[in-house]
Amino acid sequence: MANYEFSQVSEDRPGCRLTRKAQIGLGVGLLLLVALVVVVVIVLWPRSPLVWKGKPTTKHFADIILGRCLIYTQILRPEMRDQDCKKILSTFKRGFISKNPCNITNEDYAPLVKLVTQTIPCNKTLFWSKSKHLAHQYTWIQGKMFTLEDTLLGYIADDLRWCGDPSTSDMNYDSCPHWSENCPNNPVAVFWNVISQKFAEDACGVVQVMLNGSLSEPFYRNRRKSGNQGRLRSMVSSRLNCNRSNACSSPSINELKSIVNKRNMIFACQDNYRPVRFLQCVKNPEHPSCRLNV
């Protein structure tokens, strides 16, 4: 039998030793792992949504948008029945969800405007300024005129509020920015600016605008939209119970005329357009302005 010599191995001496390079690699790996864990915690840790002074997103916002879209495309304007209301809703929401509601841009709503195709016939466009209710009464009775709110996108969003928050993929049902919070690029304002600009650009022929002649400032000077119109006809309507009226010869309307003429457009104006006055008289037939001389 061969002679074997066994040597005792000290318990304090490791069976294997990592090289210096391996130790450094292990340390760097652990640091990266810790850093990754910290990043994941920061990203996934629930954060409170931003708090604003304005009213929150309208309750049941998505249901309202979808419902209005279906009513518009299937009942009011069946010629648009091929529009995909679910896709319109999801594209609409992508414009502001998970974003700071004060940093919304026109590009955020560009996919929505591109998705919804609607042609307004020439000579059927009606703008309004400070006369929304009367303008909508007029287009509803007239039947073939379109205000912005009579288009699909205007119809589904009319009088609603909405905003998102960078900390969540849901809508903010607690608060949204108020106009006074130095937040002009909020989701609602940018949306209406984008679709009104498109509405103006698509207008053709004779375009009408309804103004409130009972006010000293009958239109918003900073909200004028440029378009391809050849002629603009202004209907200046004052309230029945208001003596003050911005007639077509008033300085404010002359200012509007000057702006229109500089754009090589023909401007026409009519005080208290009779069809509109008839609408006002329906609710107040005994008013002196409504009595017929027989």
PDB file of N, CA, C and O in Angstrom, residues 92-159:
ATOM      1  N   PHE A  92     -58.859  60.221 -27.305  1.00  0.00           N
ATOM      2  CA  PHE A  92     -59.127  61.437 -26.538  1.00  0.00           C
ATOM      3  C   PHE A  92     -58.386  61.387 -25.206  1.00  0.00           C
ATOM      4  O   PHE A  92     -57.663  62.322 -24.831  1.00  0.00           O
ATOM      5  N   LYS A  93     -58.527  60.282 -24.480  1.00  0.00           N
ATOM      6  CA  LYS A  93     -57.909  60.153 -23.166  1.00  0.00           C
ATOM      7  C   LYS A  93     -56.383  60.180 -23.235  1.00  0.00           C
ATOM      8  O   LYS A  93     -55.733  60.726 -22.340  1.00  0.00           O
ATOM      9  N   ARG A  94     -55.828  59.617 -24.294  1.00  0.00           N
ATOM     10  CA  ARG A  94     -54.369  59.621 -24.423  1.00  0.00           C
ATOM     11  C   ARG A  94     -53.809  61.034 -24.555  1.00  0.00           C
ATOM     12  O   ARG A  94     -52.617  61.256 -24.324  1.00  0.00           O
ATOM     13  N   GLY A  95     -54.650  61.976 -24.904  1.00  0.00           N
ATOM     14  CA  GLY A  95     -54.183  63.344 -25.041  1.00  0.00           C
ATOM     15  C   GLY A  95     -53.823  63.996 -23.719  1.00  0.00           C
ATOM     16  O   GLY A  95     -53.050  64.963 -23.705  1.00  0.00           O
ATOM     17  N   PHE A  96     -54.351  63.482 -22.599  1.00  0.00           N
ATOM     18  CA  PHE A  96     -54.086  64.138 -21.316  1.00  0.00           C
ATOM     19  C   PHE A  96     -53.796  63.188 -20.159  1.00  0.00           C
ATOM     20  O   PHE A  96     -53.313  63.615 -19.103  1.00  0.00           O
ATOM     21  N   ILE A  97     -54.057  61.902 -20.312  1.00  0.00           N
ATOM     22  CA  ILE A  97     -53.820  60.949 -19.233  1.00  0.00           C
ATOM     23  C   ILE A  97     -52.332  60.831 -18.936  1.00  0.00           C
ATOM     24  O   ILE A  97     -51.494  60.817 -19.828  1.00  0.00           O
ATOM     25  N   SER A  98     -51.995  60.737 -17.642  1.00  0.00           N
ATOM     26  CA  SER A  98     -50.618  60.564 -17.159  1.00  0.00           C
ATOM     27  C   SER A  98     -49.716  61.740 -17.535  1.00  0.00           C
ATOM     28  O   SER A  98     -48.503  61.589 -17.639  1.00  0.00           O
ATOM     29  N   LYS A  99     -50.310  62.910 -17.724  1.00  0.00           N
ATOM     30  CA  LYS A  99     -49.537  64.103 -18.079  1.00  0.00           C
ATOM     31  C   LYS A  99     -49.846  65.236 -17.114  1.00  0.00           C
ATOM     32  O   LYS A  99     -50.949  65.307 -16.557  1.00  0.00           O
ATOM     33  N   ASN A 100     -48.863  66.100 -16.922  1.00  0.00           N
ATOM     34  CA  ASN A 100     -49.088  67.283 -16.100  1.00  0.00           C
ATOM     35  C   ASN A 100     -50.143  68.148 -16.784  1.00  0.00           C
ATOM     36  O   ASN A 100     -49.958  68.568 -17.934  1.00  0.00           O
ATOM     37  N   PRO A 101     -51.247  68.443 -16.124  1.00  0.00           N
ATOM     38  CA  PRO A 101     -52.344  69.162 -16.780  1.00  0.00           C
ATOM     39  C   PRO A 101     -52.035  70.611 -17.119  1.00  0.00           C
ATOM     40  O   PRO A 101     -52.890  71.285 -17.707  1.00  0.00           O
ATOM     41  N   CYS A 102     -50.865  71.091 -16.783  1.00  0.00           N
ATOM     42  CA  CYS A 102     -50.475  72.449 -17.185  1.00  0.00           C
ATOM     43  C   CYS A 102     -49.475  72.432 -18.334  1.00  0.00           C
ATOM     44  O   CYS A 102     -49.010  73.501 -18.753  1.00  0.00           O
ATOM     45  N   ASN A 103     -49.140  71.244 -18.831  1.00  0.00           N
ATOM     46  CA  ASN A 103     -48.147  71.136 -19.896  1.00  0.00           C
ATOM     47  C   ASN A 103     -48.709  70.433 -21.133  1.00  0.00           C
ATOM     48  O   ASN A 103     -47.981  69.757 -21.849  1.00  0.00           O
ATOM     49  N   ILE A 104     -50.003  70.583 -21.381  1.00  0.00           N
ATOM     50  CA  ILE A 104     -50.618  69.962 -22.546  1.00  0.00           C
ATOM     51  C   ILE A 104     -50.303  70.796 -23.794  1.00  0.00           C
ATOM     52  O   ILE A 104     -50.293  72.029 -23.744  1.00  0.00           O
ATOM     53  N   THR A 105     -50.052  70.130 -24.909  1.00  0.00           N
ATOM     54  CA  THR A 105     -49.721  70.819 -26.153  1.00  0.00           C
ATOM     55  C   THR A 105     -50.738  70.484 -27.245  1.00  0.00           C
ATOM     56  O   THR A 105     -51.518  69.527 -27.119  1.00  0.00           O
ATOM     57  N   ASN A 106     -50.714  71.259 -28.314  1.00  0.00           N
ATOM     58  CA  ASN A 106     -51.596  70.976 -29.446  1.00  0.00           C
ATOM     59  C   ASN A 106     -51.337  69.588 -30.019  1.00  0.00           C
ATOM     60  O   ASN A 106     -52.260  68.906 -30.475  1.00  0.00           O
ATOM     61  N   GLU A 107     -50.074  69.169 -29.985  1.00  0.00           N
ATOM     62  CA  GLU A 107     -49.716  67.856 -30.538  1.00  0.00           C
ATOM     63  C   GLU A 107     -50.360  66.714 -29.764  1.00  0.00           C
ATOM     64  O   GLU A 107     -50.566  65.625 -30.311  1.00  0.00           O
ATOM     65  N   ASP A 108     -50.680  66.949 -28.491  1.00  0.00           N
ATOM     66  CA  ASP A 108     -51.314  65.887 -27.698  1.00  0.00           C
ATOM     67  C   ASP A 108     -52.676  65.502 -28.259  1.00  0.00           C
ATOM     68  O   ASP A 108     -53.114  64.351 -28.128  1.00  0.00           O
ATOM     69  N   TYR A 109     -53.363  66.459 -28.880  1.00  0.00           N
ATOM     70  CA  TYR A 109     -54.690  66.183 -29.430  1.00  0.00           C
ATOM     71  C   TYR A 109     -54.663  65.973 -30.948  1.00  0.00           C
ATOM     72  O   TYR A 109     -55.718  65.729 -31.552  1.00  0.00           O
ATOM     73  N   ALA A 110     -53.488  66.083 -31.550  1.00  0.00           N
ATOM     74  CA  ALA A 110     -53.388  65.912 -33.001  1.00  0.00           C
ATOM     75  C   ALA A 110     -53.911  64.550 -33.472  1.00  0.00           C
ATOM     76  O   ALA A 110     -54.629  64.482 -34.482  1.00  0.00           O
ATOM     77  N   PRO A 111     -53.601  63.423 -32.784  1.00  0.00           N
ATOM     78  CA  PRO A 111     -54.135  62.129 -33.228  1.00  0.00           C
ATOM     79  C   PRO A 111     -55.662  62.084 -33.204  1.00  0.00           C
ATOM     80  O   PRO A 111     -56.275  61.437 -34.065  1.00  0.00           O
ATOM     81  N   LEU A 112     -56.275  62.762 -32.237  1.00  0.00           N
ATOM     82  CA  LEU A 112     -57.743  62.773 -32.149  1.00  0.00           C
ATOM     83  C   LEU A 112     -58.340  63.540 -33.322  1.00  0.00           C
ATOM     84  O   LEU A 112     -59.310  63.082 -33.945  1.00  0.00           O
ATOM     85  N   VAL A 113     -57.781  64.705 -33.626  1.00  0.00           N
ATOM     86  CA  VAL A 113     -58.286  65.513 -34.738  1.00  0.00           C
ATOM     87  C   VAL A 113     -58.113  64.770 -36.056  1.00  0.00           C
ATOM     88  O   VAL A 113     -58.982  64.820 -36.935  1.00  0.00           O
ATOM     89  N   LYS A 114     -57.006  64.062 -36.196  1.00  0.00           N
ATOM     90  CA  LYS A 114     -56.760  63.294 -37.413  1.00  0.00           C
ATOM     91  C   LYS A 114     -57.722  62.105 -37.528  1.00  0.00           C
ATOM     92  O   LYS A 114     -58.140  61.731 -38.629  1.00  0.00           O
ATOM     93  N   LEU A 115     -58.085  61.530 -36.390  1.00  0.00           N
ATOM     94  CA  LEU A 115     -58.957  60.355 -36.375  1.00  0.00           C
ATOM     95  C   LEU A 115     -60.381  60.688 -36.819  1.00  0.00           C
ATOM     96  O   LEU A 115     -61.008  59.936 -37.565  1.00  0.00           O
ATOM     97  N   VAL A 116     -60.901  61.812 -36.347  1.00  0.00           N
ATOM     98  CA  VAL A 116     -62.296  62.182 -36.611  1.00  0.00           C
ATOM     99  C   VAL A 116     -62.370  63.039 -37.872  1.00  0.00           C
ATOM    100  O   VAL A 116     -61.892  64.179 -37.894  1.00  0.00           O
ATOM    101  N   THR A 117     -62.946  62.509 -38.900  1.00  0.00           N
ATOM    102  CA  THR A 117     -63.103  63.245 -40.154  1.00  0.00           C
ATOM    103  C   THR A 117     -64.559  63.671 -40.311  1.00  0.00           C
ATOM    104  O   THR A 117     -65.468  62.842 -40.289  1.00  0.00           O
ATOM    105  N   GLN A 118     -64.752  64.962 -40.471  1.00  0.00           N
ATOM    106  CA  GLN A 118     -66.104  65.493 -40.640  1.00  0.00           C
ATOM    107  C   GLN A 118     -66.042  66.717 -41.536  1.00  0.00           C
ATOM    108  O   GLN A 118     -65.276  67.654 -41.277  1.00  0.00           O
ATOM    109  N   THR A 119     -66.838  66.715 -42.576  1.00  0.00           N
ATOM    110  CA  THR A 119     -66.859  67.825 -43.516  1.00  0.00           C
ATOM    111  C   THR A 119     -68.097  68.682 -43.271  1.00  0.00           C
ATOM    112  O   THR A 119     -69.224  68.172 -43.286  1.00  0.00           O
ATOM    113  N   ILE A 120     -67.887  69.970 -43.033  1.00  0.00           N
ATOM    114  CA  ILE A 120     -68.992  70.907 -42.847  1.00  0.00           C
ATOM    115  C   ILE A 120     -69.270  71.572 -44.191  1.00  0.00           C
ATOM    116  O   ILE A 120     -68.355  72.112 -44.816  1.00  0.00           O
ATOM    117  N   PRO A 121     -70.516  71.545 -44.671  1.00  0.00           N
ATOM    118  CA  PRO A 121     -70.816  72.154 -45.973  1.00  0.00           C
ATOM    119  C   PRO A 121     -70.492  73.650 -45.981  1.00  0.00           C
ATOM    120  O   PRO A 121     -70.563  74.328 -44.951  1.00  0.00           O
ATOM    121  N   CYS A 122     -70.123  74.153 -47.135  1.00  0.00           N
ATOM    122  CA  CYS A 122     -69.866  75.584 -47.269  1.00  0.00           C
ATOM    123  C   CYS A 122     -71.135  76.376 -46.950  1.00  0.00           C
ATOM    124  O   CYS A 122     -72.258  75.900 -47.172  1.00  0.00           O
ATOM    125  N   ASN A 123     -70.945  77.565 -46.402  1.00  0.00           N
ATOM    126  CA  ASN A 123     -72.031  78.490 -46.053  1.00  0.00           C
ATOM    127  C   ASN A 123     -72.857  78.015 -44.853  1.00  0.00           C
ATOM    128  O   ASN A 123     -73.932  78.564 -44.602  1.00  0.00           O
ATOM    129  N   LYS A 124     -72.374  77.004 -44.129  1.00  0.00           N
ATOM    130  CA  LYS A 124     -73.156  76.455 -43.006  1.00  0.00           C
ATOM    131  C   LYS A 124     -72.431  76.574 -41.665  1.00  0.00           C
ATOM    132  O   LYS A 124     -72.831  75.936 -40.688  1.00  0.00           O
ATOM    133  N   THR A 125     -71.388  77.382 -41.595  1.00  0.00           N
ATOM    134  CA  THR A 125     -70.606  77.509 -40.369  1.00  0.00           C
ATOM    135  C   THR A 125     -71.055  78.742 -39.584  1.00  0.00           C
ATOM    136  O   THR A 125     -71.178  79.825 -40.146  1.00  0.00           O
ATOM    137  N   LEU A 126     -71.274  78.552 -38.295  1.00  0.00           N
ATOM    138  CA  LEU A 126     -71.659  79.662 -37.423  1.00  0.00           C
ATOM    139  C   LEU A 126     -70.728  79.728 -36.223  1.00  0.00           C
ATOM    140  O   LEU A 126     -70.678  78.803 -35.420  1.00  0.00           O
ATOM    141  N   PHE A 127     -69.981  80.822 -36.117  1.00  0.00           N
ATOM    142  CA  PHE A 127     -69.184  81.086 -34.926  1.00  0.00           C
ATOM    143  C   PHE A 127     -70.027  81.904 -33.958  1.00  0.00           C
ATOM    144  O   PHE A 127     -71.002  82.559 -34.354  1.00  0.00           O
ATOM    145  N   TRP A 128     -69.654  81.878 -32.700  1.00  0.00           N
ATOM    146  CA  TRP A 128     -70.353  82.710 -31.722  1.00  0.00           C
ATOM    147  C   TRP A 128     -69.350  83.229 -30.702  1.00  0.00           C
ATOM    148  O   TRP A 128     -68.296  82.645 -30.487  1.00  0.00           O
ATOM    149  N   SER A 129     -69.693  84.341 -30.111  1.00  0.00           N
ATOM    150  CA  SER A 129     -68.872  84.907 -29.046  1.00  0.00           C
ATOM    151  C   SER A 129     -69.791  85.516 -28.003  1.00  0.00           C
ATOM    152  O   SER A 129     -70.577  86.422 -28.306  1.00  0.00           O
ATOM    153  N   LYS A 130     -69.743  84.966 -26.800  1.00  0.00           N
ATOM    154  CA  LYS A 130     -70.555  85.438 -25.681  1.00  0.00           C
ATOM    155  C   LYS A 130     -72.052  85.353 -25.985  1.00  0.00           C
ATOM    156  O   LYS A 130     -72.852  86.133 -25.459  1.00  0.00           O
ATOM    157  N   SER A 131     -72.418  84.401 -26.832  1.00  0.00           N
ATOM    158  CA  SER A 131     -73.836  84.219 -27.184  1.00  0.00           C
ATOM    159  C   SER A 131     -74.121  82.744 -27.444  1.00  0.00           C
ATOM    160  O   SER A 131     -74.882  82.395 -28.345  1.00  0.00           O
ATOM    161  N   LYS A 132     -73.504  81.875 -26.652  1.00  0.00           N
ATOM    162  CA  LYS A 132     -73.562  80.442 -26.899  1.00  0.00           C
ATOM    163  C   LYS A 132     -74.990  79.905 -26.928  1.00  0.00           C
ATOM    164  O   LYS A 132     -75.374  79.186 -27.860  1.00  0.00           O
ATOM    165  N   HIS A 133     -75.781  80.216 -25.921  1.00  0.00           N
ATOM    166  CA  HIS A 133     -77.119  79.648 -25.815  1.00  0.00           C
ATOM    167  C   HIS A 133     -77.982  80.036 -27.008  1.00  0.00           C
ATOM    168  O   HIS A 133     -78.662  79.192 -27.613  1.00  0.00           O
ATOM    169  N   LEU A 134     -77.945  81.309 -27.378  1.00  0.00           N
ATOM    170  CA  LEU A 134     -78.756  81.782 -28.502  1.00  0.00           C
ATOM    171  C   LEU A 134     -78.272  81.177 -29.816  1.00  0.00           C
ATOM    172  O   LEU A 134     -79.080  80.803 -30.672  1.00  0.00           O
ATOM    173  N   ALA A 135     -76.969  81.074 -29.982  1.00  0.00           N
ATOM    174  CA  ALA A 135     -76.413  80.483 -31.206  1.00  0.00           C
ATOM    175  C   ALA A 135     -76.847  79.029 -31.360  1.00  0.00           C
ATOM    176  O   ALA A 135     -77.188  78.584 -32.458  1.00  0.00           O
ATOM    177  N   HIS A 136     -76.864  78.290 -30.264  1.00  0.00           N
ATOM    178  CA  HIS A 136     -77.263  76.891 -30.330  1.00  0.00           C
ATOM    179  C   HIS A 136     -78.763  76.743 -30.567  1.00  0.00           C
ATOM    180  O   HIS A 136     -79.193  75.791 -31.247  1.00  0.00           O
ATOM    181  N   GLN A 137     -79.543  77.643 -30.023  1.00  0.00           N
ATOM    182  CA  GLN A 137     -80.975  77.632 -30.338  1.00  0.00           C
ATOM    183  C   GLN A 137     -81.189  77.842 -31.834  1.00  0.00           C
ATOM    184  O   GLN A 137     -82.008  77.167 -32.467  1.00  0.00           O
ATOM    185  N   TYR A 138     -80.430  78.761 -32.386  1.00  0.00           N
ATOM    186  CA  TYR A 138     -80.576  79.097 -33.805  1.00  0.00           C
ATOM    187  C   TYR A 138     -80.198  77.921 -34.695  1.00  0.00           C
ATOM    188  O   TYR A 138     -80.939  77.574 -35.638  1.00  0.00           O
ATOM    189  N   THR A 139     -79.072  77.275 -34.433  1.00  0.00           N
ATOM    190  CA  THR A 139     -78.656  76.156 -35.275  1.00  0.00           C
ATOM    191  C   THR A 139     -79.580  74.952 -35.104  1.00  0.00           C
ATOM    192  O   THR A 139     -79.810  74.197 -36.055  1.00  0.00           O
ATOM    193  N   TRP A 140     -80.127  74.788 -33.892  1.00  0.00           N
ATOM    194  CA  TRP A 140     -81.038  73.648 -33.661  1.00  0.00           C
ATOM    195  C   TRP A 140     -82.331  73.844 -34.444  1.00  0.00           C
ATOM    196  O   TRP A 140     -82.844  72.896 -35.061  1.00  0.00           O
ATOM    197  N   ILE A 141     -82.872  75.057 -34.428  1.00  0.00           N
ATOM    198  CA  ILE A 141     -84.099  75.333 -35.165  1.00  0.00           C
ATOM    199  C   ILE A 141     -83.842  75.343 -36.665  1.00  0.00           C
ATOM    200  O   ILE A 141     -84.615  74.788 -37.454  1.00  0.00           O
ATOM    201  N   GLN A 142     -82.728  75.955 -37.066  1.00  0.00           N
ATOM    202  CA  GLN A 142     -82.418  76.067 -38.482  1.00  0.00           C
ATOM    203  C   GLN A 142     -82.123  74.705 -39.102  1.00  0.00           C
ATOM    204  O   GLN A 142     -82.494  74.448 -40.241  1.00  0.00           O
ATOM    205  N   GLY A 143     -81.425  73.855 -38.334  1.00  0.00           N
ATOM    206  CA  GLY A 143     -81.253  72.460 -38.734  1.00  0.00           C
ATOM    207  C   GLY A 143     -80.038  72.131 -39.570  1.00  0.00           C
ATOM    208  O   GLY A 143     -79.547  71.005 -39.523  1.00  0.00           O
ATOM    209  N   LYS A 144     -79.516  73.092 -40.329  1.00  0.00           N
ATOM    210  CA  LYS A 144     -78.414  72.780 -41.230  1.00  0.00           C
ATOM    211  C   LYS A 144     -77.158  73.588 -40.934  1.00  0.00           C
ATOM    212  O   LYS A 144     -76.149  73.414 -41.619  1.00  0.00           O
ATOM    213  N   MET A 145     -77.206  74.436 -39.935  1.00  0.00           N
ATOM    214  CA  MET A 145     -76.035  75.221 -39.561  1.00  0.00           C
ATOM    215  C   MET A 145     -75.228  74.471 -38.499  1.00  0.00           C
ATOM    216  O   MET A 145     -75.765  73.655 -37.746  1.00  0.00           O
ATOM    217  N   PHE A 146     -73.942  74.768 -38.433  1.00  0.00           N
ATOM    218  CA  PHE A 146     -73.052  74.107 -37.485  1.00  0.00           C
ATOM    219  C   PHE A 146     -72.284  75.136 -36.667  1.00  0.00           C
ATOM    220  O   PHE A 146     -71.553  75.961 -37.231  1.00  0.00           O
ATOM    221  N   THR A 147     -72.448  75.087 -35.351  1.00  0.00           N
ATOM    222  CA  THR A 147     -71.481  75.737 -34.478  1.00  0.00           C
ATOM    223  C   THR A 147     -70.409  74.699 -34.167  1.00  0.00           C
ATOM    224  O   THR A 147     -70.527  73.528 -34.551  1.00  0.00           O
ATOM    225  N   LEU A 148     -69.381  75.105 -33.458  1.00  0.00           N
ATOM    226  CA  LEU A 148     -68.335  74.143 -33.091  1.00  0.00           C
ATOM    227  C   LEU A 148     -68.912  72.995 -32.274  1.00  0.00           C
ATOM    228  O   LEU A 148     -68.520  71.834 -32.430  1.00  0.00           O
ATOM    229  N   GLU A 149     -69.876  73.312 -31.414  1.00  0.00           N
ATOM    230  CA  GLU A 149     -70.476  72.286 -30.548  1.00  0.00           C
ATOM    231  C   GLU A 149     -71.450  71.386 -31.303  1.00  0.00           C
ATOM    232  O   GLU A 149     -71.942  70.402 -30.750  1.00  0.00           O
ATOM    233  N   ASP A 150     -71.741  71.736 -32.560  1.00  0.00           N
ATOM    234  CA  ASP A 150     -72.575  70.869 -33.393  1.00  0.00           C
ATOM    235  C   ASP A 150     -71.744  69.872 -34.198  1.00  0.00           C
ATOM    236  O   ASP A 150     -72.305  69.031 -34.891  1.00  0.00           O
ATOM    237  N   THR A 151     -70.422  69.965 -34.099  1.00  0.00           N
ATOM    238  CA  THR A 151     -69.546  68.954 -34.703  1.00  0.00           C
ATOM    239  C   THR A 151     -69.400  67.796 -33.723  1.00  0.00           C
ATOM    240  O   THR A 151     -69.731  67.922 -32.534  1.00  0.00           O
ATOM    241  N   LEU A 152     -68.890  66.680 -34.188  1.00  0.00           N
ATOM    242  CA  LEU A 152     -68.778  65.501 -33.330  1.00  0.00           C
ATOM    243  C   LEU A 152     -67.898  65.762 -32.108  1.00  0.00           C
ATOM    244  O   LEU A 152     -68.305  65.497 -30.976  1.00  0.00           O
ATOM    245  N   LEU A 153     -66.695  66.290 -32.323  1.00  0.00           N
ATOM    246  CA  LEU A 153     -65.789  66.504 -31.194  1.00  0.00           C
ATOM    247  C   LEU A 153     -66.329  67.572 -30.247  1.00  0.00           C
ATOM    248  O   LEU A 153     -66.201  67.448 -29.027  1.00  0.00           O
ATOM    249  N   GLY A 154     -66.927  68.616 -30.785  1.00  0.00           N
ATOM    250  CA  GLY A 154     -67.502  69.648 -29.921  1.00  0.00           C
ATOM    251  C   GLY A 154     -68.697  69.132 -29.140  1.00  0.00           C
ATOM    252  O   GLY A 154     -68.881  69.472 -27.969  1.00  0.00           O
ATOM    253  N   TYR A 155     -69.488  68.290 -29.784  1.00  0.00           N
ATOM    254  CA  TYR A 155     -70.688  67.742 -29.142  1.00  0.00           C
ATOM    255  C   TYR A 155     -70.338  66.837 -27.964  1.00  0.00           C
ATOM    256  O   TYR A 155     -70.951  66.928 -26.890  1.00  0.00           O
ATOM    257  N   ILE A 156     -69.354  65.970 -28.139  1.00  0.00           N
ATOM    258  CA  ILE A 156     -69.062  64.998 -27.078  1.00  0.00           C
ATOM    259  C   ILE A 156     -68.394  65.652 -25.868  1.00  0.00           C
ATOM    260  O   ILE A 156     -68.477  65.134 -24.756  1.00  0.00           O
ATOM    261  N   ALA A 157     -67.728  66.800 -26.062  1.00  0.00           N
ATOM    262  CA  ALA A 157     -66.973  67.418 -24.963  1.00  0.00           C
ATOM    263  C   ALA A 157     -67.651  68.633 -24.365  1.00  0.00           C
ATOM    264  O   ALA A 157     -67.163  69.182 -23.363  1.00  0.00           O
ATOM    265  N   ASP A 158     -68.762  69.055 -24.913  1.00  0.00           N
ATOM    266  CA  ASP A 158     -69.407  70.298 -24.488  1.00  0.00           C
ATOM    267  C   ASP A 158     -69.746  70.285 -22.995  1.00  0.00           C
ATOM    268  O   ASP A 158     -70.392  69.355 -22.492  1.00  0.00           O
ATOM    269  N   ASP A 159     -69.296  71.316 -22.286  1.00  0.00           N
ATOM    270  CA  ASP A 159     -69.582  71.538 -20.861  1.00  0.00           C
ATOM    271  C   ASP A 159     -68.963  70.490 -19.933  1.00  0.00           C
ATOM    272  O   ASP A 159     -69.330  70.416 -18.748  1.00  0.00           O
TER     273      ASP A 159
END
